[in-house]
Amino acid sequence: MNYKRILLKLSGESLMGNKPFGIDPERVNQYAKDIKEVADKGVEVAIVIGGGNIHRGLDAEKGGMDRVQADYMGMLATVINSMALQDALEKAGIKTRLLSAIKMEQICEPFIRRRAVRHLEKGRVVIFGAGTGNPYFTTDTAASLRAIEIEADVVLKGTRVDGIYTADPEKDPNAVKFEKITFNEVYKKNLNVMDMTAFTLCQENKLPIIVFDMNKPGNFMKIALGEPIGTLVEG
Ligand code: UDP
């Protein structure tokens, strides 16, 4: 295996599958199967899930809601998604722990870095819920932050696109995929990989990012084995 410890970031929208909103159990079960394959090989897997399939702070603010209130609702949405994935992982036979940045003692542990690392060392898949616990941030930033805290080797951003392109491949047929790109090139070309806060955190801490298509079964394993199927951002 190419990595010892990885942080997988999944967007909330990815959990919708083909549904217009909410959580598609088929998609969640597929993710659980893919994650199990990699965890069974002894790779330590930590996961951050977004909440965009349920609630986004920025969108709610546009509708007139107080931004901080709306962001806390978004963080709660990530806990719902985390619980769905935790359930699917446990059903697939993986030991998991859900650690939340906002205390919810009945359903998950509070986030404590040393405890997270210990769970990983024991072979449990760790899910980080409630983002960073702070409004005005995103789950991409939570993913970068947690990855740095637990000293992950890489942040894997699982999307429905198979990497970073010169333009949006869903809109521009001439868009070309990068196999590898530096942090500076991403800035210069104004490419959309993660929000700036998340991206800068990775760059400053020399944490590589790989963007890849998580929706194709088996891709997560290929990435864990070091196959160049997505786009690697480093340097
Ligand atoms: N959020 C937040 N702080 C965080 C992480 C998330 O306030 O540290 C809120 C924010 O309102 C965001 C929502 O939770 O819109 C859902 O997260 P995100 O948009 O990152 O989800 P994704 O786009 O990955 O589904």
mmCIF file with all atom_site columns, N, CA, C and O and ligand atoms in Angstrom, residues 9-14 49-53 55-59 67-68 70-78 81 130-142 157 195, ligand 1:
data_model
loop_
_atom_site.group_PDB
_atom_site.id
_atom_site.type_symbol
_atom_site.label_atom_id
_atom_site.label_alt_id
_atom_site.label_comp_id
_atom_site.label_asym_id
_atom_site.label_entity_id
_atom_site.label_seq_id
_atom_site.pdbx_PDB_ins_code
_atom_site.Cartn_x
_atom_site.Cartn_y
_atom_site.Cartn_z
_atom_site.occupancy
_atom_site.B_iso_or_equiv
_atom_site.pdbx_formal_charge
_atom_site.auth_seq_id
_atom_site.auth_comp_id
_atom_site.auth_asym_id
_atom_site.auth_atom_id
_atom_site.pdbx_PDB_model_num
ATOM   1   N N   . LYS A 1 9   ? -11.957 12.880 2.038  1.00 0.00 ? 9   LYS A N   1
ATOM   2   C CA  . LYS A 1 9   ? -13.024 13.901 2.110  1.00 0.00 ? 9   LYS A CA  1
ATOM   3   C C   . LYS A 1 9   ? -14.095 13.572 1.074  1.00 0.00 ? 9   LYS A C   1
ATOM   4   O O   . LYS A 1 9   ? -13.795 13.418 -0.107 1.00 0.00 ? 9   LYS A O   1
ATOM   5   N N   . LEU A 1 10  ? -15.325 13.450 1.549  1.00 0.00 ? 10  LEU A N   1
ATOM   6   C CA  . LEU A 1 10  ? -16.456 13.216 0.649  1.00 0.00 ? 10  LEU A CA  1
ATOM   7   C C   . LEU A 1 10  ? -17.430 14.377 0.795  1.00 0.00 ? 10  LEU A C   1
ATOM   8   O O   . LEU A 1 10  ? -17.700 14.824 1.911  1.00 0.00 ? 10  LEU A O   1
ATOM   9   N N   . SER A 1 11  ? -17.970 14.864 -0.318 1.00 0.00 ? 11  SER A N   1
ATOM   10  C CA  . SER A 1 11  ? -18.946 15.952 -0.206 1.00 0.00 ? 11  SER A CA  1
ATOM   11  C C   . SER A 1 11  ? -20.286 15.357 0.205  1.00 0.00 ? 11  SER A C   1
ATOM   12  O O   . SER A 1 11  ? -20.560 14.171 -0.023 1.00 0.00 ? 11  SER A O   1
ATOM   13  N N   . GLY A 1 12  ? -21.109 16.192 0.796  1.00 0.00 ? 12  GLY A N   1
ATOM   14  C CA  . GLY A 1 12  ? -22.452 15.739 1.162  1.00 0.00 ? 12  GLY A CA  1
ATOM   15  C C   . GLY A 1 12  ? -23.218 15.330 -0.089 1.00 0.00 ? 12  GLY A C   1
ATOM   16  O O   . GLY A 1 12  ? -23.927 14.330 -0.104 1.00 0.00 ? 12  GLY A O   1
ATOM   17  N N   . GLU A 1 13  ? -23.051 16.135 -1.142 1.00 0.00 ? 13  GLU A N   1
ATOM   18  C CA  . GLU A 1 13  ? -23.784 15.854 -2.388 1.00 0.00 ? 13  GLU A CA  1
ATOM   19  C C   . GLU A 1 13  ? -23.468 14.474 -2.953 1.00 0.00 ? 13  GLU A C   1
ATOM   20  O O   . GLU A 1 13  ? -24.304 13.858 -3.597 1.00 0.00 ? 13  GLU A O   1
ATOM   21  N N   . SER A 1 14  ? -22.248 13.999 -2.713 1.00 0.00 ? 14  SER A N   1
ATOM   22  C CA  . SER A 1 14  ? -21.882 12.690 -3.264 1.00 0.00 ? 14  SER A CA  1
ATOM   23  C C   . SER A 1 14  ? -22.755 11.585 -2.656 1.00 0.00 ? 14  SER A C   1
ATOM   24  O O   . SER A 1 14  ? -22.980 10.557 -3.280 1.00 0.00 ? 14  SER A O   1
ATOM   25  N N   . ILE A 1 49  ? -16.985 14.183 6.053  1.00 0.00 ? 49  ILE A N   1
ATOM   26  C CA  . ILE A 1 49  ? -18.080 14.282 5.082  1.00 0.00 ? 49  ILE A CA  1
ATOM   27  C C   . ILE A 1 49  ? -18.711 15.661 5.170  1.00 0.00 ? 49  ILE A C   1
ATOM   28  O O   . ILE A 1 49  ? -18.870 16.207 6.274  1.00 0.00 ? 49  ILE A O   1
ATOM   29  N N   . GLY A 1 50  ? -19.087 16.205 4.029  1.00 0.00 ? 50  GLY A N   1
ATOM   30  C CA  . GLY A 1 50  ? -19.771 17.501 3.995  1.00 0.00 ? 50  GLY A CA  1
ATOM   31  C C   . GLY A 1 50  ? -21.245 17.359 4.333  1.00 0.00 ? 50  GLY A C   1
ATOM   32  O O   . GLY A 1 50  ? -21.704 16.294 4.747  1.00 0.00 ? 50  GLY A O   1
ATOM   33  N N   . GLY A 1 51  ? -21.979 18.448 4.149  1.00 0.00 ? 51  GLY A N   1
ATOM   34  C CA  . GLY A 1 51  ? -23.402 18.428 4.493  1.00 0.00 ? 51  GLY A CA  1
ATOM   35  C C   . GLY A 1 51  ? -24.275 19.039 3.411  1.00 0.00 ? 51  GLY A C   1
ATOM   36  O O   . GLY A 1 51  ? -25.471 19.266 3.612  1.00 0.00 ? 51  GLY A O   1
ATOM   37  N N   . GLY A 1 52  ? -23.654 19.297 2.267  1.00 0.00 ? 52  GLY A N   1
ATOM   38  C CA  . GLY A 1 52  ? -24.339 20.039 1.188  1.00 0.00 ? 52  GLY A CA  1
ATOM   39  C C   . GLY A 1 52  ? -25.596 19.378 0.644  1.00 0.00 ? 52  GLY A C   1
ATOM   40  O O   . GLY A 1 52  ? -26.427 20.049 0.031  1.00 0.00 ? 52  GLY A O   1
ATOM   41  N N   . ASN A 1 53  ? -25.779 18.094 0.863  1.00 0.00 ? 53  ASN A N   1
ATOM   42  C CA  . ASN A 1 53  ? -27.000 17.418 0.411  1.00 0.00 ? 53  ASN A CA  1
ATOM   43  C C   . ASN A 1 53  ? -28.187 17.725 1.321  1.00 0.00 ? 53  ASN A C   1
ATOM   44  O O   . ASN A 1 53  ? -29.329 17.434 0.981  1.00 0.00 ? 53  ASN A O   1
ATOM   45  N N   . HIS A 1 55  ? -27.969 20.741 3.952  1.00 0.00 ? 55  HIS A N   1
ATOM   46  C CA  . HIS A 1 55  ? -28.035 22.166 4.327  1.00 0.00 ? 55  HIS A CA  1
ATOM   47  C C   . HIS A 1 55  ? -26.677 22.838 4.118  1.00 0.00 ? 55  HIS A C   1
ATOM   48  O O   . HIS A 1 55  ? -25.656 22.296 4.522  1.00 0.00 ? 55  HIS A O   1
ATOM   49  N N   . ARG A 1 56  ? -26.704 24.003 3.478  1.00 0.00 ? 56  ARG A N   1
ATOM   50  C CA  . ARG A 1 56  ? -25.485 24.790 3.299  1.00 0.00 ? 56  ARG A CA  1
ATOM   51  C C   . ARG A 1 56  ? -25.710 26.167 3.907  1.00 0.00 ? 56  ARG A C   1
ATOM   52  O O   . ARG A 1 56  ? -26.686 26.843 3.568  1.00 0.00 ? 56  ARG A O   1
ATOM   53  N N   . GLY A 1 57  ? -24.775 26.582 4.762  1.00 0.00 ? 57  GLY A N   1
ATOM   54  C CA  . GLY A 1 57  ? -24.924 27.863 5.454  1.00 0.00 ? 57  GLY A CA  1
ATOM   55  C C   . GLY A 1 57  ? -25.084 29.040 4.516  1.00 0.00 ? 57  GLY A C   1
ATOM   56  O O   . GLY A 1 57  ? -25.979 29.875 4.679  1.00 0.00 ? 57  GLY A O   1
ATOM   57  N N   . LEU A 1 58  ? -24.240 29.077 3.502  1.00 0.00 ? 58  LEU A N   1
ATOM   58  C CA  . LEU A 1 58  ? -24.239 30.216 2.579  1.00 0.00 ? 58  LEU A CA  1
ATOM   59  C C   . LEU A 1 58  ? -25.570 30.348 1.854  1.00 0.00 ? 58  LEU A C   1
ATOM   60  O O   . LEU A 1 58  ? -26.103 31.453 1.698  1.00 0.00 ? 58  LEU A O   1
ATOM   61  N N   . ASP A 1 59  ? -26.124 29.224 1.420  1.00 0.00 ? 59  ASP A N   1
ATOM   62  C CA  . ASP A 1 59  ? -27.413 29.246 0.706  1.00 0.00 ? 59  ASP A CA  1
ATOM   63  C C   . ASP A 1 59  ? -28.523 29.720 1.631  1.00 0.00 ? 59  ASP A C   1
ATOM   64  O O   . ASP A 1 59  ? -29.397 30.502 1.235  1.00 0.00 ? 59  ASP A O   1
ATOM   65  N N   . ARG A 1 67  ? -26.215 34.009 9.333  1.00 0.00 ? 67  ARG A N   1
ATOM   66  C CA  . ARG A 1 67  ? -25.171 33.136 8.790  1.00 0.00 ? 67  ARG A CA  1
ATOM   67  C C   . ARG A 1 67  ? -24.628 32.143 9.828  1.00 0.00 ? 67  ARG A C   1
ATOM   68  O O   . ARG A 1 67  ? -24.419 30.963 9.524  1.00 0.00 ? 67  ARG A O   1
ATOM   69  N N   . VAL A 1 68  ? -24.406 32.627 11.025 1.00 0.00 ? 68  VAL A N   1
ATOM   70  C CA  . VAL A 1 68  ? -23.814 31.741 12.030 1.00 0.00 ? 68  VAL A CA  1
ATOM   71  C C   . VAL A 1 68  ? -24.791 30.612 12.383 1.00 0.00 ? 68  VAL A C   1
ATOM   72  O O   . VAL A 1 68  ? -24.423 29.435 12.436 1.00 0.00 ? 68  VAL A O   1
ATOM   73  N N   . ALA A 1 70  ? -27.089 29.458 10.465 1.00 0.00 ? 70  ALA A N   1
ATOM   74  C CA  . ALA A 1 70  ? -27.164 28.594 9.276  1.00 0.00 ? 70  ALA A CA  1
ATOM   75  C C   . ALA A 1 70  ? -25.951 27.672 9.200  1.00 0.00 ? 70  ALA A C   1
ATOM   76  O O   . ALA A 1 70  ? -26.066 26.507 8.818  1.00 0.00 ? 70  ALA A O   1
ATOM   77  N N   . ASP A 1 71  ? -24.791 28.194 9.559  1.00 0.00 ? 71  ASP A N   1
ATOM   78  C CA  . ASP A 1 71  ? -23.577 27.371 9.519  1.00 0.00 ? 71  ASP A CA  1
ATOM   79  C C   . ASP A 1 71  ? -23.622 26.256 10.571 1.00 0.00 ? 71  ASP A C   1
ATOM   80  O O   . ASP A 1 71  ? -23.198 25.136 10.308 1.00 0.00 ? 71  ASP A O   1
ATOM   81  N N   . TYR A 1 72  ? -24.141 26.573 11.746 1.00 0.00 ? 72  TYR A N   1
ATOM   82  C CA  . TYR A 1 72  ? -24.260 25.512 12.751 1.00 0.00 ? 72  TYR A CA  1
ATOM   83  C C   . TYR A 1 72  ? -25.215 24.424 12.255 1.00 0.00 ? 72  TYR A C   1
ATOM   84  O O   . TYR A 1 72  ? -24.987 23.229 12.470 1.00 0.00 ? 72  TYR A O   1
ATOM   85  N N   . MET A 1 73  ? -26.271 24.823 11.568 1.00 0.00 ? 73  MET A N   1
ATOM   86  C CA  . MET A 1 73  ? -27.181 23.825 10.984 1.00 0.00 ? 73  MET A CA  1
ATOM   87  C C   . MET A 1 73  ? -26.440 22.960 9.961  1.00 0.00 ? 73  MET A C   1
ATOM   88  O O   . MET A 1 73  ? -26.632 21.749 9.879  1.00 0.00 ? 73  MET A O   1
ATOM   89  N N   . GLY A 1 74  ? -25.552 23.606 9.181  1.00 0.00 ? 74  GLY A N   1
ATOM   90  C CA  . GLY A 1 74  ? -24.742 22.861 8.210  1.00 0.00 ? 74  GLY A CA  1
ATOM   91  C C   . GLY A 1 74  ? -23.849 21.846 8.911  1.00 0.00 ? 74  GLY A C   1
ATOM   92  O O   . GLY A 1 74  ? -23.698 20.706 8.460  1.00 0.00 ? 74  GLY A O   1
ATOM   93  N N   . MET A 1 75  ? -23.281 22.254 10.024 1.00 0.00 ? 75  MET A N   1
ATOM   94  C CA  . MET A 1 75  ? -22.410 21.329 10.775 1.00 0.00 ? 75  MET A CA  1
ATOM   95  C C   . MET A 1 75  ? -23.220 20.135 11.286 1.00 0.00 ? 75  MET A C   1
ATOM   96  O O   . MET A 1 75  ? -22.744 19.002 11.261 1.00 0.00 ? 75  MET A O   1
ATOM   97  N N   . LEU A 1 76  ? -24.446 20.399 11.732 1.00 0.00 ? 76  LEU A N   1
ATOM   98  C CA  . LEU A 1 76  ? -25.298 19.283 12.181 1.00 0.00 ? 76  LEU A CA  1
ATOM   99  C C   . LEU A 1 76  ? -25.609 18.348 11.010 1.00 0.00 ? 76  LEU A C   1
ATOM   100 O O   . LEU A 1 76  ? -25.671 17.129 11.175 1.00 0.00 ? 76  LEU A O   1
ATOM   101 N N   . ALA A 1 77  ? -25.780 18.924 9.822  1.00 0.00 ? 77  ALA A N   1
ATOM   102 C CA  . ALA A 1 77  ? -26.045 18.093 8.624  1.00 0.00 ? 77  ALA A CA  1
ATOM   103 C C   . ALA A 1 77  ? -24.883 17.127 8.385  1.00 0.00 ? 77  ALA A C   1
ATOM   104 O O   . ALA A 1 77  ? -25.094 15.969 8.023  1.00 0.00 ? 77  ALA A O   1
ATOM   105 N N   . THR A 1 78  ? -23.670 17.589 8.631  1.00 0.00 ? 78  THR A N   1
ATOM   106 C CA  . THR A 1 78  ? -22.519 16.693 8.413  1.00 0.00 ? 78  THR A CA  1
ATOM   107 C C   . THR A 1 78  ? -22.549 15.523 9.407  1.00 0.00 ? 78  THR A C   1
ATOM   108 O O   . THR A 1 78  ? -22.089 14.438 9.091  1.00 0.00 ? 78  THR A O   1
ATOM   109 N N   . ASN A 1 81  ? -24.916 12.893 7.984  1.00 0.00 ? 81  ASN A N   1
ATOM   110 C CA  . ASN A 1 81  ? -24.230 12.117 6.940  1.00 0.00 ? 81  ASN A CA  1
ATOM   111 C C   . ASN A 1 81  ? -23.185 11.170 7.536  1.00 0.00 ? 81  ASN A C   1
ATOM   112 O O   . ASN A 1 81  ? -23.031 10.031 7.103  1.00 0.00 ? 81  ASN A O   1
ATOM   113 N N   . ALA A 1 130 ? -19.212 17.319 12.165 1.00 0.00 ? 130 ALA A N   1
ATOM   114 C CA  . ALA A 1 130 ? -19.420 18.730 12.544 1.00 0.00 ? 130 ALA A CA  1
ATOM   115 C C   . ALA A 1 130 ? -18.311 19.665 12.073 1.00 0.00 ? 130 ALA A C   1
ATOM   116 O O   . ALA A 1 130 ? -18.075 20.715 12.684 1.00 0.00 ? 130 ALA A O   1
ATOM   117 N N   . GLY A 1 131 ? -17.646 19.293 10.990 1.00 0.00 ? 131 GLY A N   1
ATOM   118 C CA  . GLY A 1 131 ? -16.634 20.172 10.385 1.00 0.00 ? 131 GLY A CA  1
ATOM   119 C C   . GLY A 1 131 ? -15.559 20.569 11.382 1.00 0.00 ? 131 GLY A C   1
ATOM   120 O O   . GLY A 1 131 ? -15.069 19.740 12.153 1.00 0.00 ? 131 GLY A O   1
ATOM   121 N N   . THR A 1 132 ? -15.224 21.861 11.371 1.00 0.00 ? 132 THR A N   1
ATOM   122 C CA  . THR A 1 132 ? -14.219 22.368 12.308 1.00 0.00 ? 132 THR A CA  1
ATOM   123 C C   . THR A 1 132 ? -14.867 22.763 13.641 1.00 0.00 ? 132 THR A C   1
ATOM   124 O O   . THR A 1 132 ? -14.169 23.093 14.596 1.00 0.00 ? 132 THR A O   1
ATOM   125 N N   . GLY A 1 133 ? -16.204 22.785 13.653 1.00 0.00 ? 133 GLY A N   1
ATOM   126 C CA  . GLY A 1 133 ? -16.915 23.254 14.852 1.00 0.00 ? 133 GLY A CA  1
ATOM   127 C C   . GLY A 1 133 ? -17.106 24.759 14.857 1.00 0.00 ? 133 GLY A C   1
ATOM   128 O O   . GLY A 1 133 ? -17.674 25.320 15.795 1.00 0.00 ? 133 GLY A O   1
ATOM   129 N N   . ASN A 1 134 ? -16.648 25.418 13.783 1.00 0.00 ? 134 ASN A N   1
ATOM   130 C CA  . ASN A 1 134 ? -16.741 26.881 13.710 1.00 0.00 ? 134 ASN A CA  1
ATOM   131 C C   . ASN A 1 134 ? -17.489 27.322 12.455 1.00 0.00 ? 134 ASN A C   1
ATOM   132 O O   . ASN A 1 134 ? -17.257 26.767 11.374 1.00 0.00 ? 134 ASN A O   1
ATOM   133 N N   . PRO A 1 135 ? -18.343 28.373 12.601 1.00 0.00 ? 135 PRO A N   1
ATOM   134 C CA  . PRO A 1 135 ? -19.006 28.903 11.413 1.00 0.00 ? 135 PRO A CA  1
ATOM   135 C C   . PRO A 1 135 ? -17.997 29.582 10.486 1.00 0.00 ? 135 PRO A C   1
ATOM   136 O O   . PRO A 1 135 ? -16.865 29.857 10.899 1.00 0.00 ? 135 PRO A O   1
ATOM   137 N N   . TYR A 1 136 ? -18.400 29.849 9.289  1.00 0.00 ? 136 TYR A N   1
ATOM   138 C CA  . TYR A 1 136 ? -17.573 30.504 8.247  1.00 0.00 ? 136 TYR A CA  1
ATOM   139 C C   . TYR A 1 136 ? -16.459 29.603 7.716  1.00 0.00 ? 136 TYR A C   1
ATOM   140 O O   . TYR A 1 136 ? -15.583 30.061 7.003  1.00 0.00 ? 136 TYR A O   1
ATOM   141 N N   . PHE A 1 137 ? -16.480 28.326 8.090  1.00 0.00 ? 137 PHE A N   1
ATOM   142 C CA  . PHE A 1 137 ? -15.519 27.388 7.511  1.00 0.00 ? 137 PHE A CA  1
ATOM   143 C C   . PHE A 1 137 ? -16.277 26.351 6.696  1.00 0.00 ? 137 PHE A C   1
ATOM   144 O O   . PHE A 1 137 ? -17.510 26.325 6.704  1.00 0.00 ? 137 PHE A O   1
ATOM   145 N N   . THR A 1 138 ? -15.533 25.493 6.008  1.00 0.00 ? 138 THR A N   1
ATOM   146 C CA  . THR A 1 138 ? -16.152 24.444 5.200  1.00 0.00 ? 138 THR A CA  1
ATOM   147 C C   . THR A 1 138 ? -15.607 23.091 5.657  1.00 0.00 ? 138 THR A C   1
ATOM   148 O O   . THR A 1 138 ? -14.634 23.023 6.411  1.00 0.00 ? 138 THR A O   1
ATOM   149 N N   . THR A 1 139 ? -16.207 22.043 5.138  1.00 0.00 ? 139 THR A N   1
ATOM   150 C CA  . THR A 1 139 ? -15.700 20.717 5.486  1.00 0.00 ? 139 THR A CA  1
ATOM   151 C C   . THR A 1 139 ? -14.399 20.414 4.726  1.00 0.00 ? 139 THR A C   1
ATOM   152 O O   . THR A 1 139 ? -13.666 19.531 5.134  1.00 0.00 ? 139 THR A O   1
ATOM   153 N N   . ASP A 1 140 ? -14.142 21.137 3.631  1.00 0.00 ? 140 ASP A N   1
ATOM   154 C CA  . ASP A 1 140 ? -12.816 20.991 2.997  1.00 0.00 ? 140 ASP A CA  1
ATOM   155 C C   . ASP A 1 140 ? -11.740 21.459 3.975  1.00 0.00 ? 140 ASP A C   1
ATOM   156 O O   . ASP A 1 140 ? -10.690 20.834 4.134  1.00 0.00 ? 140 ASP A O   1
ATOM   157 N N   . THR A 1 141 ? -12.008 22.583 4.638  1.00 0.00 ? 141 THR A N   1
ATOM   158 C CA  . THR A 1 141 ? -11.053 23.089 5.633  1.00 0.00 ? 141 THR A CA  1
ATOM   159 C C   . THR A 1 141 ? -10.952 22.117 6.808  1.00 0.00 ? 141 THR A C   1
ATOM   160 O O   . THR A 1 141 ? -9.849  21.851 7.310  1.00 0.00 ? 141 THR A O   1
ATOM   161 N N   . ALA A 1 142 ? -12.076 21.556 7.223  1.00 0.00 ? 142 ALA A N   1
ATOM   162 C CA  . ALA A 1 142 ? -12.044 20.553 8.300  1.00 0.00 ? 142 ALA A CA  1
ATOM   163 C C   . ALA A 1 142 ? -11.168 19.373 7.877  1.00 0.00 ? 142 ALA A C   1
ATOM   164 O O   . ALA A 1 142 ? -10.376 18.856 8.678  1.00 0.00 ? 142 ALA A O   1
ATOM   165 N N   . LYS A 1 157 ? -9.534  13.732 -2.040 1.00 0.00 ? 157 LYS A N   1
ATOM   166 C CA  . LYS A 1 157 ? -10.834 14.372 -2.238 1.00 0.00 ? 157 LYS A CA  1
ATOM   167 C C   . LYS A 1 157 ? -11.621 13.577 -3.264 1.00 0.00 ? 157 LYS A C   1
ATOM   168 O O   . LYS A 1 157 ? -11.341 13.621 -4.466 1.00 0.00 ? 157 LYS A O   1
ATOM   169 N N   . ASP A 1 195 ? -11.642 25.147 -1.284 1.00 0.00 ? 195 ASP A N   1
ATOM   170 C CA  . ASP A 1 195 ? -11.674 26.574 -0.994 1.00 0.00 ? 195 ASP A CA  1
ATOM   171 C C   . ASP A 1 195 ? -10.292 27.012 -0.508 1.00 0.00 ? 195 ASP A C   1
ATOM   172 O O   . ASP A 1 195 ? -9.469  26.188 -0.114 1.00 0.00 ? 195 ASP A O   1
HETATM 173 N N1  . UDP B 2 .   ? -19.830 24.255 8.096  1.00 0.00 ? 1   UDP B N1  1
HETATM 174 C C1  . UDP B 2 .   ? -19.323 25.200 8.980  1.00 0.00 ? 1   UDP B C1  1
HETATM 175 N N2  . UDP B 2 .   ? -18.073 25.007 9.513  1.00 0.00 ? 1   UDP B N2  1
HETATM 176 C C2  . UDP B 2 .   ? -17.294 23.945 9.206  1.00 0.00 ? 1   UDP B C2  1
HETATM 177 C C3  . UDP B 2 .   ? -17.800 23.007 8.276  1.00 0.00 ? 1   UDP B C3  1
HETATM 178 C C4  . UDP B 2 .   ? -19.061 23.176 7.739  1.00 0.00 ? 1   UDP B C4  1
HETATM 179 O O1  . UDP B 2 .   ? -19.998 26.179 9.286  1.00 0.00 ? 1   UDP B O1  1
HETATM 180 O O2  . UDP B 2 .   ? -16.175 23.815 9.737  1.00 0.00 ? 1   UDP B O2  1
HETATM 181 C C5  . UDP B 2 .   ? -21.220 24.399 7.577  1.00 0.00 ? 1   UDP B C5  1
HETATM 182 C C6  . UDP B 2 .   ? -21.367 25.381 6.430  1.00 0.00 ? 1   UDP B C6  1
HETATM 183 O O3  . UDP B 2 .   ? -22.595 26.058 6.593  1.00 0.00 ? 1   UDP B O3  1
HETATM 184 C C7  . UDP B 2 .   ? -21.446 24.480 5.207  1.00 0.00 ? 1   UDP B C7  1
HETATM 185 C C8  . UDP B 2 .   ? -22.165 23.271 5.746  1.00 0.00 ? 1   UDP B C8  1
HETATM 186 O O4  . UDP B 2 .   ? -21.686 23.136 7.082  1.00 0.00 ? 1   UDP B O4  1
HETATM 187 O O5  . UDP B 2 .   ? -22.163 25.068 4.142  1.00 0.00 ? 1   UDP B O5  1
HETATM 188 C C9  . UDP B 2 .   ? -21.920 21.981 5.001  1.00 0.00 ? 1   UDP B C9  1
HETATM 189 O O6  . UDP B 2 .   ? -20.546 21.796 4.746  1.00 0.00 ? 1   UDP B O6  1
HETATM 190 P P1  . UDP B 2 .   ? -19.909 21.900 3.271  1.00 0.00 ? 1   UDP B P1  1
HETATM 191 O O7  . UDP B 2 .   ? -20.580 23.009 2.506  1.00 0.00 ? 1   UDP B O7  1
HETATM 192 O O8  . UDP B 2 .   ? -18.450 21.983 3.395  1.00 0.00 ? 1   UDP B O8  1
HETATM 193 O O9  . UDP B 2 .   ? -20.356 20.499 2.656  1.00 0.00 ? 1   UDP B O9  1
HETATM 194 P P2  . UDP B 2 .   ? -20.047 19.867 1.212  1.00 0.00 ? 1   UDP B P2  1
HETATM 195 O O10 . UDP B 2 .   ? -20.026 20.975 0.193  1.00 0.00 ? 1   UDP B O10 1
HETATM 196 O O11 . UDP B 2 .   ? -18.724 19.167 1.283  1.00 0.00 ? 1   UDP B O11 1
HETATM 197 O O12 . UDP B 2 .   ? -21.182 18.899 1.029  1.00 0.00 ? 1   UDP B O12 1
#
